[in-house]
Coordinates of C-alpha atoms in Angstrom, one line a residue:
M52 CA -2.0 -5.1 11.8
T53 CA 0.3 -5.5 14.2
Y54 CA 2.4 -2.1 15.1
R55 CA 5.0 -4.5 14.2
Q56 CA 3.4 -6.0 11.0
K57 CA 2.5 -1.8 10.2
L58 CA 6.4 -1.1 11.0
I59 CA 7.9 -3.8 8.9
S60 CA 5.6 -3.4 5.6
T61 CA 6.4 0.2 6.0
L62 CA 10.5 -0.9 6.2
I63 CA 9.7 -3.0 3.7
L64 CA 8.4 -0.8 1.2
L65 CA 10.7 2.2 2.2
G66 CA 13.2 0.8 1.5
S67 CA 14.8 0.6 5.3
A68 CA 14.6 4.6 4.6
I69 CA 15.9 6.4 8.0
S70 CA 15.5 9.3 9.8
P71 CA 16.3 11.2 11.9
V72 CA 14.1 12.9 15.1
W73 CA 13.6 16.0 14.6
A74 CA 12.2 18.9 17.8
E75 CA 8.3 19.5 14.5
G76 CA 9.8 16.2 12.1
L77 CA 6.6 14.2 10.4
A78 CA 4.0 16.1 13.0
S79 CA 5.1 19.7 11.0
L80 CA 4.5 17.7 7.4
A81 CA 0.9 19.6 5.5
L82 CA -1.5 16.7 4.3
P83 CA -4.8 17.3 2.4
P84 CA -7.8 18.1 3.7
G85 CA -9.5 14.6 4.8
T86 CA -6.4 13.6 5.3
R87 CA -5.7 12.2 9.1
T88 CA -2.5 10.5 10.3
A89 CA -1.2 8.2 13.4
W90 CA 2.7 7.2 14.6
V91 CA 3.8 3.9 13.9
A92 CA 7.0 5.6 15.0
E93 CA 8.1 8.1 16.3
N94 CA 11.5 7.0 17.3
I95 CA 12.7 4.6 16.6
E96 CA 15.8 4.2 14.7
Q97 CA 16.6 1.4 12.2
N98 CA 20.4 0.0 11.9
G99 CA 21.0 2.6 14.0
V100 CA 19.7 5.7 12.8
P101 CA 17.0 7.6 13.8
M102 CA 13.5 8.0 11.7
Q103 CA 10.3 8.3 12.0
I104 CA 6.9 7.1 10.5
Q105 CA 4.0 7.6 10.3
Q106 CA 0.6 5.9 8.7
L107 CA -2.0 8.4 6.5
T108 CA -5.5 7.4 6.5
S109 CA -7.7 10.2 3.3
V110 CA -11.3 11.0 1.9
A111 CA -9.3 11.7 -1.4
T112 CA -8.1 9.5 -4.1
V113 CA -4.3 8.4 -4.8
N114 CA -3.9 10.8 -7.5
E115 CA -6.0 13.8 -5.7
V116 CA -2.9 13.0 -3.2
L117 CA -0.6 13.2 -5.1
D118 CA -1.1 16.2 -6.5
F119 CA -1.7 17.8 -3.6
Y120 CA 1.9 16.8 -2.8
R121 CA 2.8 18.2 -6.9
A122 CA 1.8 21.9 -5.8
Q123 CA 3.4 21.9 -2.2
W124 CA 6.2 20.7 -3.7
K125 CA 6.4 22.0 -7.3
D126 CA 9.5 24.3 -7.2
S127 CA 13.0 23.8 -5.2
A128 CA 14.8 25.4 -3.3
D129 CA 17.4 23.9 -5.7
P130 CA 17.5 24.9 -9.3
S131 CA 19.9 21.1 -9.9
V132 CA 17.1 18.8 -7.9
P133 CA 13.5 18.5 -9.2
G134 CA 11.3 19.7 -6.9
F135 CA 9.9 16.6 -5.7
V136 CA 10.2 12.0 -7.6
E137 CA 7.3 9.6 -8.5
N138 CA 7.9 6.2 -8.2
K139 CA 5.4 3.3 -8.8
V140 CA 5.7 -0.4 -6.6
G141 CA 3.0 -2.7 -7.5
E142 CA -0.5 -1.0 -5.9
W143 CA 2.3 1.7 -3.9
Q144 CA 1.9 5.0 -5.7
T145 CA 5.7 7.2 -4.3
I146 CA 6.2 10.8 -4.4
S147 CA 9.6 12.4 -3.0
Q148 CA 11.2 15.3 -2.5
L149 CA 14.4 16.5 -1.5
E150 CA 15.0 20.1 0.6
N151 CA 18.2 20.3 2.9
N152 CA 19.5 17.1 3.2
L153 CA 16.2 15.6 3.6
Q154 CA 13.6 13.5 1.9
T155 CA 10.0 13.3 2.7
V156 CA 8.6 10.3 0.8
I157 CA 4.6 9.5 0.7
Q158 CA 3.6 6.6 -0.3
V159 CA 0.1 5.6 -0.6
K160 CA -3.2 2.8 -2.3
N161 CA -5.9 3.2 -2.6
S162 CA -8.5 2.0 0.5
R163 CA -10.8 -1.6 0.5
S164 CA -13.0 1.1 2.4
G165 CA -12.6 3.8 -0.2
G166 CA -9.6 6.8 0.2
T167 CA -6.8 6.4 -0.1
E168 CA -4.1 4.9 2.7
G169 CA -0.7 5.0 3.2
F170 CA 3.3 5.7 5.0
A171 CA 4.9 8.9 5.4
S172 CA 8.5 8.8 6.2
Q173 CA 11.4 11.4 6.4
I174 CA 14.7 10.6 5.5
D175 CA 18.3 13.2 6.3
I176 CA 20.6 11.4 3.8
R177 CA 23.7 13.2 5.6
S178 CA 22.9 9.8 8.0
T179 CA 25.6 6.7 8.5
P180 CA 24.1 3.1 9.0
G181 CA 25.2 1.7 11.6
S182 CA 23.8 -0.8 14.6
N183 CA 23.4 0.7 18.4
R184 CA 24.8 -0.7 21.5
T185 CA 22.8 -3.8 22.6
T186 CA 22.9 -5.2 18.8
R187 CA 26.6 -5.3 19.1
K188 CA 26.4 -7.4 21.8
F189 CA 23.8 -9.4 21.0
P190 CA 26.4 -13.2 20.9
R191 CA 25.7 -14.5 17.2
K192 CA 27.8 -17.8 15.9
S193 CA 30.7 -17.1 13.2
G194 CA 29.7 -15.8 10.1
S195 CA 26.6 -14.2 11.0
Q196 CA 25.5 -11.6 8.8
L197 CA 23.4 -9.2 11.1
I198 CA 20.4 -8.3 8.2
S199 CA 18.1 -5.7 10.3
S200 CA 19.0 -3.9 14.0
T201 CA 15.4 -1.9 14.4
E202 CA 14.8 -0.3 18.4
S203 CA 11.6 1.4 19.7
K204 CA 11.2 3.8 22.4
D205 CA 8.1 4.2 24.3
G206 CA 8.2 5.6 27.5
A207 CA 10.3 3.8 29.7
K208 CA 10.2 0.6 27.3
T209 CA 13.3 0.0 24.9
A210 CA 12.0 -3.1 22.2
T211 CA 15.5 -3.9 20.2
T212 CA 14.1 -6.0 16.9
I213 CA 17.8 -7.9 16.1
V214 CA 17.6 -10.3 12.7
L215 CA 20.8 -12.4 11.5
M216 CA 21.5 -15.3 8.9
N217 CA 23.3 -17.9 8.7
T218 CA 24.6 -21.3 7.0
F219 CA 24.0 -23.2 10.9
S220 CA 21.5 -26.1 11.6
I221 CA 18.4 -24.6 13.8
K222 CA 19.9 -27.4 16.9
S223 CA 22.7 -25.9 16.2
N224 CA 21.8 -22.3 17.2
A225 CA 19.6 -23.8 19.6
D226 CA 22.5 -25.2 21.6
F227 CA 24.4 -22.2 21.2
Y228 CA 22.1 -19.4 22.4
H229 CA 21.2 -21.5 25.5
S230 CA 25.0 -21.8 26.3
K231 CA 25.4 -18.0 25.6
M232 CA 22.4 -16.6 27.2
R233 CA 23.0 -18.8 29.9
A234 CA 26.2 -17.2 30.8
K235 CA 25.6 -14.1 30.8
G236 CA 23.4 -14.2 33.3
W237 CA 19.9 -14.7 30.9
S238 CA 17.8 -17.4 32.6
L239 CA 15.1 -19.7 30.5
A240 CA 11.9 -19.1 31.1
H241 CA 10.4 -21.0 28.3
A242 CA 12.0 -23.4 25.8
K243 CA 9.5 -25.4 22.2
N244 CA 11.4 -27.0 19.7
Q245 CA 10.1 -28.6 16.5
S246 CA 12.3 -29.7 13.6
S247 CA 11.3 -26.4 11.8
V248 CA 11.2 -23.8 14.2
S249 CA 13.2 -23.3 17.8
I250 CA 11.6 -20.1 20.2
M251 CA 13.7 -19.2 23.2
L252 CA 12.8 -16.8 26.0
F253 CA 15.1 -15.3 28.4
N254 CA 14.4 -13.3 31.3
R255 CA 17.3 -10.9 32.6
S256 CA 16.7 -8.3 35.4
G257 CA 14.0 -5.7 33.9
K258 CA 14.4 -7.7 30.4
S259 CA 13.1 -9.8 28.6
C260 CA 14.0 -11.7 25.7
E261 CA 12.8 -14.2 22.5
I262 CA 14.8 -15.9 19.9
A263 CA 13.2 -18.0 17.4
I264 CA 15.0 -19.3 14.7
S265 CA 13.4 -21.2 11.6
K266 CA 15.1 -22.2 7.8
N267 CA 14.3 -19.5 4.5
R268 CA 15.5 -20.5 1.5
G269 CA 18.7 -23.4 2.2
R270 CA 19.5 -20.3 5.8
T271 CA 18.9 -20.4 9.1
V272 CA 17.2 -16.9 10.2
I273 CA 17.8 -15.4 14.2
L274 CA 15.1 -13.9 15.6
A275 CA 15.6 -11.6 18.9
N276 CA 13.5 -9.8 20.3
I277 CA 15.0 -7.5 23.4
L278 CA 12.6 -5.8 25.7
A279 CA 14.2 -3.7 28.5
T280 CA 12.2 -1.6 30.8
K281 CA 13.7 1.7 33.0
T282 CA 13.0 1.6 36.7

């Protein structure tokens, strides 16, 4: 599974959970014996709010992982709030803790190779969703709906993924972006147009922008991936 596939699947399953990037964050999360973690997103924003996500793999069973966090989180600092909450969505099981306005979510399922696999995230319930500067400045046809805005940083590189939806045709959207992007100083490096999808790649001084336009359930989806590199 690629980085982007991990990220998208995690956001869907966690309901786009959001959390700030703390000094320690998930790096200080207690782990069951035989459990390893790997960063999926250490410094990322979803709809303008910072978040962290780690992938979990463990030799322990799903029940053993859940039992570990049940024991860890059984006592709540606030008597009016339960120590933890559990849910099941399909093959996934989640256990979450809310403390000091921070929510930690563990999401696990049986691994095909044995043991357990899943994700961990942290949420600040005080955070207010919005959109970043790149998303606000990205052109869109009148009536377009912003579905998602995700920003991730890796050293000098910043990647922004924007998902828009509208009722205009693929061709109408493609013509719009071909004109608007060039007017904003982007040069067209590649274009591929078919009846079911239109793909365009633009470049501009240290930045690239790939736009894919397709149909989904009678509406048109615009997926833009913008990569900026600081020099």
